[in-house]
Amino acid sequence: MVAFFKEQKKVKESKAFEVGCHELDLHGRGVARENGKVYFIEGLMPEEKARVILKNFKGKTAEAAITKITQLSDKRRESDCEYLSQCGGCPLQHLPEDMALEAKISGIKKVIKRSCNLELPEILSVATSDAHAYRRACRFSVKTDHKKLKLGFRGSKSHDLIAIDSCLTLTDRINSAIDDVKKLINKLECKKRVGHVEFLDSDGSLGILVRINAKVTDADRDLLRSFGEERGFTLAVAETLEHEVDQSQYIKESVLVNEDSLYIKAKDCIIDCTPSSFVQVNRDINEALIDAVIEGCALNAESKVLDMFCGLGNFTLPIAKRAHSVVGVDIVRDMIEKAKANALKNNLDNVSFVNTDLEDKFENQIFAKQNYDVVVMDPGRSGAKRATVFCARMKPKRIVLISCNVLAASRDIVELLKVGYKIESWSVFDMFPRTTHIETMFVFSL
């Protein structure tokens, strides 16, 4: 059934009342049941009580906000982040990590049971990592306020910029560069037009992209290039330009220095990238995910594989080393061009790439008329509705579905169950510790 969005009723005024938490939901929120209603409360954990006020409600469920915790659990974890009250980027810091992970796993089981009428088999594997220094890619917002430059993250549920000096989740190499980057921006002629700075701590150099809402001056370009040369960073700039004909704006991204030294490792492959490239931010979890995908594909020398939503080839290239042939498909042209170059770099001649939108009419394209033994899908948060229907018709022997949103995945799973697929195994990957996110991988066979 399609779930249509309805604006939730907002409560204008609410008197505080006390609730007790008995469990956590998929997102790590405390769940309380009082007088026939179910309340979801951020920041509350089992064995705790709190006075809360209603934020919004829908039928017999409501979201509530804590005004005061009246009974603390002895399992509550003290935060080691000085920005917790402002940033909100890691909202599950109060939970022991095993409790947070169990809540996510339990939540996944409940979603699949409710949406697919299916009890999941015993979980195959759970991949976790250290909650510190795991994040190798990030984007900072930049703002000049009262002649003082701020670089940081947006506040919790607000547009406020929270200036930070370092972040416990970021790699040491990113943290050590933050202060120098702030000094660099302060020297730019167009510093007031800098909107964001992106970091990518690759397996080669540190990549930095400065996004400027204007045309970059020659002087600023020289400053940026020199900064990268002196430190061995891969420095790129994204500037806003105007078309000569209609004066419409467009963004031009260019790497100024050390382009060839930015790359990530994907098992036994090297993948060149740029500072703005999408990569899985958790290096250790990505390696575990690649291994799990390869195992789930059950490859042999005759396997023909289709990798949908392939990106730079994070799965495509390692699979190509173990299969007869692979076709990678993605909507982003720049990523597909980079993926083609990466195939050549890794001496792979059994892989090809197609640039197309898998949520639009793609079924009559040449790649879609071929037969495949295995299909890998790693869509965005909205899921892979059209691609899943395509797979259900084609019926490859195996399908590996990776999802960062189990609610969307459950819809896709229903389509596969209808035509006879069974969930052979499933695994979870805690890509972002202490956050509400979780990656899930389902392996289907006929």
Coordinates of C-alpha atoms in Angstrom, one line a residue:
M1 CA 0.0 0.0 0.0
V2 CA 1.3 3.5 -0.9
A3 CA 1.7 5.7 2.2
F4 CA 0.7 9.2 1.3
F5 CA 2.2 12.1 3.3
K6 CA -0.2 13.9 5.6
E7 CA 1.0 16.8 7.7
Q8 CA 0.9 15.9 11.3
K9 CA -1.2 17.8 13.7
K10 CA 0.8 20.2 15.7
V11 CA 0.0 20.7 19.3
K12 CA -0.2 24.4 20.2
E13 CA -0.1 24.0 23.9
S14 CA 0.6 20.9 26.0
K15 CA 0.9 20.4 29.7
A16 CA 3.8 18.3 30.8
F17 CA 3.0 14.7 31.9
E18 CA 5.1 11.8 33.0
V19 CA 5.8 8.6 31.0
G20 CA 8.0 5.6 31.4
C21 CA 10.1 4.1 28.6
H22 CA 10.1 0.3 28.1
E23 CA 11.8 -0.1 24.7
L24 CA 13.4 1.6 21.8
D25 CA 12.2 2.0 18.2
L26 CA 14.1 1.5 15.0
H27 CA 15.5 5.1 15.3
G28 CA 16.6 4.7 18.9
R29 CA 13.8 6.8 20.3
G30 CA 12.3 5.8 23.6
V31 CA 8.8 4.2 23.3
A32 CA 6.2 4.8 26.1
R33 CA 2.7 3.6 26.3
E34 CA 0.2 5.5 28.3
N35 CA -3.7 5.5 28.3
G36 CA -3.9 3.6 24.9
K37 CA -1.4 5.9 23.2
V38 CA 2.1 5.3 22.0
Y39 CA 4.7 8.1 22.5
F40 CA 8.1 8.3 20.7
I41 CA 10.6 10.3 22.7
E42 CA 14.1 11.3 21.5
G43 CA 16.7 11.0 24.2
L44 CA 14.8 8.6 26.5
M45 CA 15.9 5.0 27.1
P46 CA 14.4 1.9 28.8
E47 CA 14.1 2.0 32.6
E48 CA 13.8 5.8 32.5
K49 CA 10.9 8.1 33.3
A50 CA 10.5 11.7 32.1
R51 CA 8.1 14.6 32.0
V52 CA 7.3 15.3 28.4
I53 CA 5.2 17.6 26.3
L54 CA 3.5 16.7 23.0
K55 CA 5.1 17.9 19.8
N56 CA 2.6 16.4 17.3
F57 CA 0.3 13.4 17.1
K58 CA -1.4 11.2 14.5
G59 CA -4.1 8.9 15.6
K60 CA -2.9 6.8 18.6
T61 CA 0.8 7.7 18.2
A62 CA 2.5 10.9 19.1
E63 CA 6.0 12.5 19.3
A64 CA 6.9 14.0 22.6
A65 CA 9.9 16.1 23.9
I66 CA 11.5 15.7 27.2
T67 CA 11.3 18.6 29.7
K68 CA 12.9 16.7 32.6
I69 CA 14.1 13.2 33.2
T70 CA 12.8 12.1 36.5
Q71 CA 14.4 8.6 36.7
L72 CA 17.7 7.8 35.1
S73 CA 18.9 4.4 33.9
D74 CA 22.2 3.3 35.3
K75 CA 23.0 2.2 31.7
R76 CA 22.8 5.8 30.4
R77 CA 26.1 6.7 28.7
E78 CA 27.8 10.0 29.4
S79 CA 28.6 11.9 26.2
D80 CA 32.2 12.7 25.3
C81 CA 31.2 15.4 22.7
E82 CA 31.3 19.0 23.7
Y83 CA 28.9 19.9 20.9
L84 CA 26.2 17.4 21.7
S85 CA 23.6 19.9 23.0
Q86 CA 23.9 22.0 19.8
C87 CA 24.9 19.8 16.9
G88 CA 22.7 16.8 17.2
G89 CA 24.6 14.9 14.6
C90 CA 25.0 11.8 16.8
P91 CA 21.7 11.6 18.7
L92 CA 22.2 8.2 20.2
Q93 CA 25.2 9.0 22.3
H94 CA 23.3 8.4 25.5
L95 CA 22.8 4.7 24.5
P96 CA 25.3 2.0 25.1
E97 CA 26.4 0.9 21.6
D98 CA 25.2 -2.6 21.9
M99 CA 21.7 -1.3 23.0
A100 CA 21.5 1.1 20.1
L101 CA 22.5 -1.6 17.6
E102 CA 20.0 -4.1 19.0
A103 CA 17.3 -1.4 18.7
K104 CA 18.1 -1.0 15.0
I105 CA 18.1 -4.7 14.4
S106 CA 14.9 -5.3 16.3
G107 CA 13.3 -2.4 14.4
I108 CA 14.3 -3.9 11.0
K109 CA 12.7 -7.2 12.0
K110 CA 9.5 -5.4 13.0
V111 CA 9.3 -3.4 9.8
I112 CA 9.7 -6.5 7.6
K113 CA 7.2 -8.5 9.7
R114 CA 4.6 -5.7 9.4
S115 CA 5.2 -4.7 5.8
C116 CA 6.1 -8.1 4.3
N117 CA 4.3 -10.5 6.7
L118 CA 7.6 -12.3 7.0
E119 CA 9.8 -13.4 9.9
L120 CA 13.4 -12.8 8.9
P121 CA 15.8 -15.7 9.3
E122 CA 18.6 -15.5 11.9
I123 CA 20.9 -12.6 11.0
L124 CA 24.0 -13.7 9.1
S125 CA 26.4 -11.0 10.3
V126 CA 26.7 -7.7 12.1
A127 CA 29.5 -5.3 11.1
T128 CA 30.5 -2.6 13.6
S129 CA 33.3 -0.1 14.0
D130 CA 34.8 2.3 16.5
A131 CA 32.5 5.3 17.1
H132 CA 35.5 7.6 17.0
A133 CA 37.5 8.8 14.0
Y134 CA 35.5 6.6 11.5
R135 CA 34.2 9.3 9.2
R136 CA 36.4 10.0 6.3
A137 CA 34.2 12.4 4.4
C138 CA 32.1 15.4 5.5
R139 CA 30.8 18.7 4.5
F140 CA 31.2 21.9 6.6
S141 CA 29.0 25.0 6.3
V142 CA 30.8 28.3 6.2
K143 CA 29.6 31.7 7.3
T144 CA 31.1 35.1 8.0
D145 CA 29.3 36.6 11.0
H146 CA 30.3 40.0 12.4
K147 CA 33.7 39.7 10.5
K148 CA 34.3 36.3 12.2
L149 CA 34.5 33.2 10.1
K150 CA 32.6 30.2 11.3
L151 CA 33.1 26.7 10.0
G152 CA 31.0 23.8 11.3
F153 CA 27.8 21.8 11.1
R154 CA 24.1 22.8 11.1
G155 CA 22.4 22.6 14.5
S156 CA 19.9 20.0 15.5
K157 CA 16.6 20.7 13.7
S158 CA 17.7 24.2 12.9
H159 CA 19.6 26.2 10.3
D160 CA 22.0 27.6 13.0
L161 CA 25.7 27.1 12.2
I162 CA 27.5 25.4 15.1
A163 CA 31.2 26.4 14.8
I164 CA 33.5 23.5 15.7
D165 CA 37.3 23.1 16.1
S166 CA 37.2 19.3 15.7
C167 CA 34.8 16.4 15.7
L168 CA 35.2 13.1 17.4
T169 CA 33.7 11.2 14.5
L170 CA 36.1 12.6 11.9
T171 CA 39.5 11.1 11.0
D172 CA 42.6 12.6 12.6
R173 CA 43.8 13.9 9.2
I174 CA 40.5 15.9 8.7
N175 CA 40.6 17.3 12.2
S176 CA 44.2 18.4 11.9
A177 CA 43.4 20.4 8.7
I178 CA 40.4 22.3 10.0
D179 CA 42.2 25.2 11.5
D180 CA 44.5 25.7 8.5
V181 CA 41.5 25.6 6.2
K182 CA 39.8 28.4 8.2
K183 CA 42.9 30.5 7.9
L184 CA 43.0 29.8 4.2
I185 CA 39.4 31.0 3.7
N186 CA 40.0 34.1 5.7
K187 CA 42.7 35.1 3.2
L188 CA 40.5 34.7 0.1
E189 CA 39.1 37.8 -1.6
C190 CA 35.7 36.1 -1.9
K191 CA 35.6 34.6 1.6
K192 CA 32.1 36.0 2.2
R193 CA 30.9 33.9 -0.8
V194 CA 32.3 30.6 0.4
G195 CA 29.3 28.4 1.3
H196 CA 30.8 25.0 2.1
V197 CA 34.0 23.1 2.4
E198 CA 34.1 19.4 1.8
F199 CA 36.8 16.9 3.0
L200 CA 37.6 13.5 1.8
D201 CA 40.3 11.6 3.7
S202 CA 41.2 9.1 0.9
D203 CA 43.6 6.2 1.0
G204 CA 46.0 8.6 -0.8
S205 CA 45.9 12.3 -0.1
L206 CA 43.5 14.5 1.8
G207 CA 40.9 16.0 -0.6
I208 CA 39.4 19.4 0.0
L209 CA 36.7 21.1 -2.1
V210 CA 35.9 24.8 -1.5
R211 CA 32.4 25.8 -2.8
I212 CA 32.2 29.4 -3.7
N213 CA 29.0 31.2 -4.8
A214 CA 30.9 33.4 -7.3
K215 CA 33.5 33.2 -10.0
V216 CA 36.9 32.5 -8.4
T217 CA 39.5 35.3 -8.9
D218 CA 42.9 34.4 -10.2
A219 CA 44.5 35.5 -6.9
D220 CA 42.2 33.2 -4.9
R221 CA 42.8 30.3 -7.4
D222 CA 46.6 30.8 -6.8
L223 CA 46.1 30.8 -3.0
L224 CA 44.1 27.6 -3.1
R225 CA 46.6 25.9 -5.4
S226 CA 49.6 26.9 -3.3
F227 CA 47.8 25.7 -0.1
G228 CA 47.4 22.3 -1.7
E229 CA 50.9 22.1 -3.1
E230 CA 52.5 23.0 0.3
R231 CA 50.6 20.3 2.2
G232 CA 50.2 17.6 -0.4
F233 CA 46.4 18.0 -0.4
T234 CA 44.2 17.5 -3.4
L235 CA 42.6 20.9 -3.7
A236 CA 39.5 21.5 -5.7
V237 CA 37.1 24.5 -6.2
A238 CA 33.4 24.6 -7.2
E239 CA 32.6 28.1 -8.5
T240 CA 29.3 29.5 -9.6
L241 CA 29.4 30.9 -13.2
E242 CA 26.9 32.4 -15.7
H243 CA 26.1 31.2 -19.2
E244 CA 26.9 33.9 -21.7
V245 CA 23.6 33.5 -23.6
D246 CA 20.9 33.6 -21.0
Q247 CA 22.9 34.4 -17.8
S248 CA 21.6 31.3 -16.1
Q249 CA 23.9 30.0 -13.4
Y250 CA 25.8 26.8 -13.3
I251 CA 28.5 25.2 -11.1
K252 CA 31.9 24.3 -12.4
E253 CA 34.1 22.1 -10.4
S254 CA 37.8 21.8 -11.1
V255 CA 40.7 20.1 -9.3
L256 CA 43.6 22.6 -8.9
V257 CA 46.4 20.3 -7.7
N258 CA 47.3 16.7 -6.9
E259 CA 44.4 15.2 -8.8
D260 CA 46.0 11.8 -9.3
S261 CA 46.8 11.2 -5.6
L262 CA 43.1 11.0 -4.4
Y263 CA 41.8 7.5 -4.4
I264 CA 40.1 4.9 -2.2
K265 CA 40.7 1.1 -2.0
A266 CA 37.8 -1.2 -2.7
K267 CA 39.1 -4.6 -1.7
D268 CA 41.8 -5.3 -4.3
C269 CA 40.9 -2.4 -6.6
I270 CA 42.0 1.2 -6.6
I271 CA 39.2 3.8 -7.3
D272 CA 40.2 7.3 -8.3
C273 CA 37.9 10.0 -7.1
T274 CA 37.5 13.8 -6.5
P275 CA 36.9 15.6 -3.2
S276 CA 33.2 15.8 -4.0
S277 CA 32.8 12.1 -5.0
F278 CA 30.3 10.0 -3.1
V279 CA 32.1 7.3 -1.1
Q280 CA 31.0 5.2 1.8
V281 CA 32.2 7.3 4.7
N282 CA 33.2 4.5 7.0
R283 CA 36.3 2.8 5.6
D284 CA 36.2 -0.4 7.8
I285 CA 32.4 -0.9 7.3
N286 CA 32.8 -0.4 3.5
E287 CA 35.4 -3.2 3.4
A288 CA 33.0 -5.4 5.3
L289 CA 30.2 -4.5 3.0
I290 CA 32.1 -5.3 -0.2
D291 CA 33.1 -8.7 1.2
A292 CA 29.5 -9.4 2.1
V293 CA 28.2 -8.4 -1.3
I294 CA 30.8 -10.6 -3.0
E295 CA 29.8 -13.5 -0.8
G296 CA 26.1 -12.9 -1.4
C297 CA 26.6 -12.9 -5.1
A298 CA 28.1 -16.4 -5.0
L299 CA 30.2 -15.7 -8.0
N300 CA 32.0 -18.0 -10.3
A301 CA 33.9 -17.7 -13.6
E302 CA 30.6 -17.8 -15.6
S303 CA 28.7 -15.2 -13.5
K304 CA 27.1 -12.3 -15.4
V305 CA 26.3 -9.4 -13.0
L306 CA 24.3 -6.2 -13.2
D307 CA 25.2 -3.6 -10.6
M308 CA 22.4 -1.0 -10.4
F309 CA 23.1 2.4 -8.7
C310 CA 26.9 1.6 -9.1
G311 CA 28.4 5.0 -8.4
L312 CA 32.2 5.0 -8.9
G313 CA 32.3 1.1 -9.0
N314 CA 32.7 0.4 -5.3
F315 CA 31.1 -3.0 -5.8
T316 CA 31.4 -3.3 -9.6
L317 CA 35.1 -3.4 -9.9
P318 CA 35.8 -6.0 -7.1
I319 CA 33.0 -8.1 -8.6
A320 CA 34.5 -7.9 -12.1
K321 CA 37.7 -9.5 -10.8
R322 CA 35.6 -12.5 -9.7
A323 CA 33.0 -12.8 -12.4
H324 CA 32.6 -13.4 -16.2
S325 CA 31.3 -9.9 -16.8
V326 CA 29.6 -6.9 -15.0
V327 CA 27.5 -4.0 -16.2
G328 CA 27.3 -1.0 -13.8
V329 CA 24.5 1.6 -14.1
D330 CA 24.1 5.0 -12.5
I331 CA 22.3 8.3 -13.1
V332 CA 25.4 10.6 -12.4
R333 CA 27.4 11.1 -15.6
D334 CA 30.5 12.2 -13.9
M335 CA 30.6 9.1 -11.7
I336 CA 30.1 6.9 -14.7
E337 CA 32.9 8.5 -16.6
K338 CA 35.2 8.1 -13.5
A339 CA 34.1 4.5 -13.2
K340 CA 35.1 3.8 -16.8
A341 CA 38.5 5.3 -16.1
N342 CA 38.8 3.2 -12.9
A343 CA 38.1 0.0 -14.9
L344 CA 40.9 0.8 -17.2
K345 CA 43.2 1.7 -14.3
N346 CA 42.5 -1.7 -12.7
N347 CA 43.1 -3.5 -16.1
L348 CA 39.5 -4.8 -16.2
D349 CA 38.1 -5.5 -19.7
N350 CA 35.0 -7.4 -18.6
V351 CA 33.1 -4.5 -17.2
S352 CA 31.1 -1.7 -18.9
F353 CA 29.1 1.2 -17.5
V354 CA 25.8 2.9 -18.5
N355 CA 24.7 6.4 -17.6
T356 CA 20.9 6.3 -17.2
D357 CA 18.1 7.0 -14.7
L358 CA 16.9 3.8 -13.1
E359 CA 13.7 5.5 -11.9
D360 CA 12.8 6.4 -15.5
K361 CA 12.1 4.3 -18.6
F362 CA 15.2 2.2 -19.0
E363 CA 13.8 -1.2 -19.8
N364 CA 14.3 -0.9 -23.6
Q365 CA 18.0 0.0 -23.4
I366 CA 20.5 -2.6 -24.6
F367 CA 21.9 -3.4 -21.1
A368 CA 18.4 -4.1 -19.8
K369 CA 17.7 -6.7 -22.6
Q370 CA 20.6 -8.9 -21.6
N371 CA 20.4 -11.9 -19.2
Y372 CA 22.1 -11.7 -15.8
D373 CA 22.8 -14.4 -13.1
V374 CA 23.1 -11.8 -10.3
V375 CA 21.8 -8.3 -9.7
V376 CA 23.2 -6.0 -7.1
M377 CA 21.2 -2.9 -6.1
D378 CA 22.3 -0.1 -3.8
P379 CA 19.8 2.7 -4.2
G380 CA 19.3 5.9 -2.3
R381 CA 16.9 6.4 0.6
S382 CA 13.9 6.4 -1.7
G383 CA 14.5 2.7 -2.6
A384 CA 14.6 1.0 -6.0
K385 CA 10.9 0.7 -7.0
R386 CA 11.3 0.6 -10.8
A387 CA 14.5 -1.4 -10.7
T388 CA 12.9 -4.0 -8.4
V389 CA 10.0 -4.5 -10.7
F390 CA 12.5 -5.0 -13.6
C391 CA 14.3 -7.6 -11.6
A392 CA 11.1 -9.4 -10.6
R393 CA 10.3 -9.8 -14.4
M394 CA 13.9 -10.7 -15.4
K395 CA 14.3 -13.2 -12.5
P396 CA 18.0 -13.5 -12.1
K397 CA 19.2 -16.4 -9.9
R398 CA 20.3 -14.1 -7.1
I399 CA 19.6 -10.5 -6.0
V400 CA 21.7 -8.6 -3.5
L401 CA 19.8 -5.5 -2.1
I402 CA 21.7 -3.0 0.0
S403 CA 19.5 -0.4 1.8
C404 CA 20.0 2.6 4.1
N405 CA 16.2 2.8 4.6
V406 CA 14.5 -0.4 5.6
L407 CA 11.0 1.3 5.2
A408 CA 11.7 1.7 1.4
A409 CA 13.4 -1.7 1.2
S410 CA 10.4 -3.4 2.7
R411 CA 8.3 -2.1 -0.3
D412 CA 10.9 -3.5 -2.7
I413 CA 11.1 -6.8 -0.8
V414 CA 7.3 -7.3 -1.2
E415 CA 7.7 -7.2 -5.0
L416 CA 10.4 -9.9 -5.0
L417 CA 8.5 -12.1 -2.6
K418 CA 5.5 -12.0 -5.0
V419 CA 7.4 -13.7 -7.8
G420 CA 8.9 -16.4 -5.7
Y421 CA 12.1 -15.0 -4.3
K422 CA 13.1 -16.0 -0.7
I423 CA 15.4 -14.1 1.6
E424 CA 18.4 -16.4 1.9
S425 CA 20.3 -14.2 4.4
W426 CA 20.5 -10.7 5.7
S427 CA 23.2 -8.7 7.5
V428 CA 23.5 -5.2 9.0
F429 CA 26.3 -2.7 8.8
D430 CA 26.5 0.1 11.4
M431 CA 28.0 2.6 9.0
F432 CA 27.3 5.6 11.3
P433 CA 27.7 4.6 15.0
R434 CA 25.7 6.6 17.5
T435 CA 23.3 7.8 14.8
T436 CA 19.8 6.6 13.8
H437 CA 21.2 5.2 10.5
I438 CA 21.8 1.5 9.6
E439 CA 22.7 -0.2 6.4
T440 CA 21.0 -3.6 5.7
M441 CA 21.9 -6.2 3.0
F442 CA 19.3 -8.8 1.9
V443 CA 20.3 -11.7 -0.3
F444 CA 17.5 -13.2 -2.4
S445 CA 17.4 -16.5 -4.3
L446 CA 14.7 -18.3 -6.3

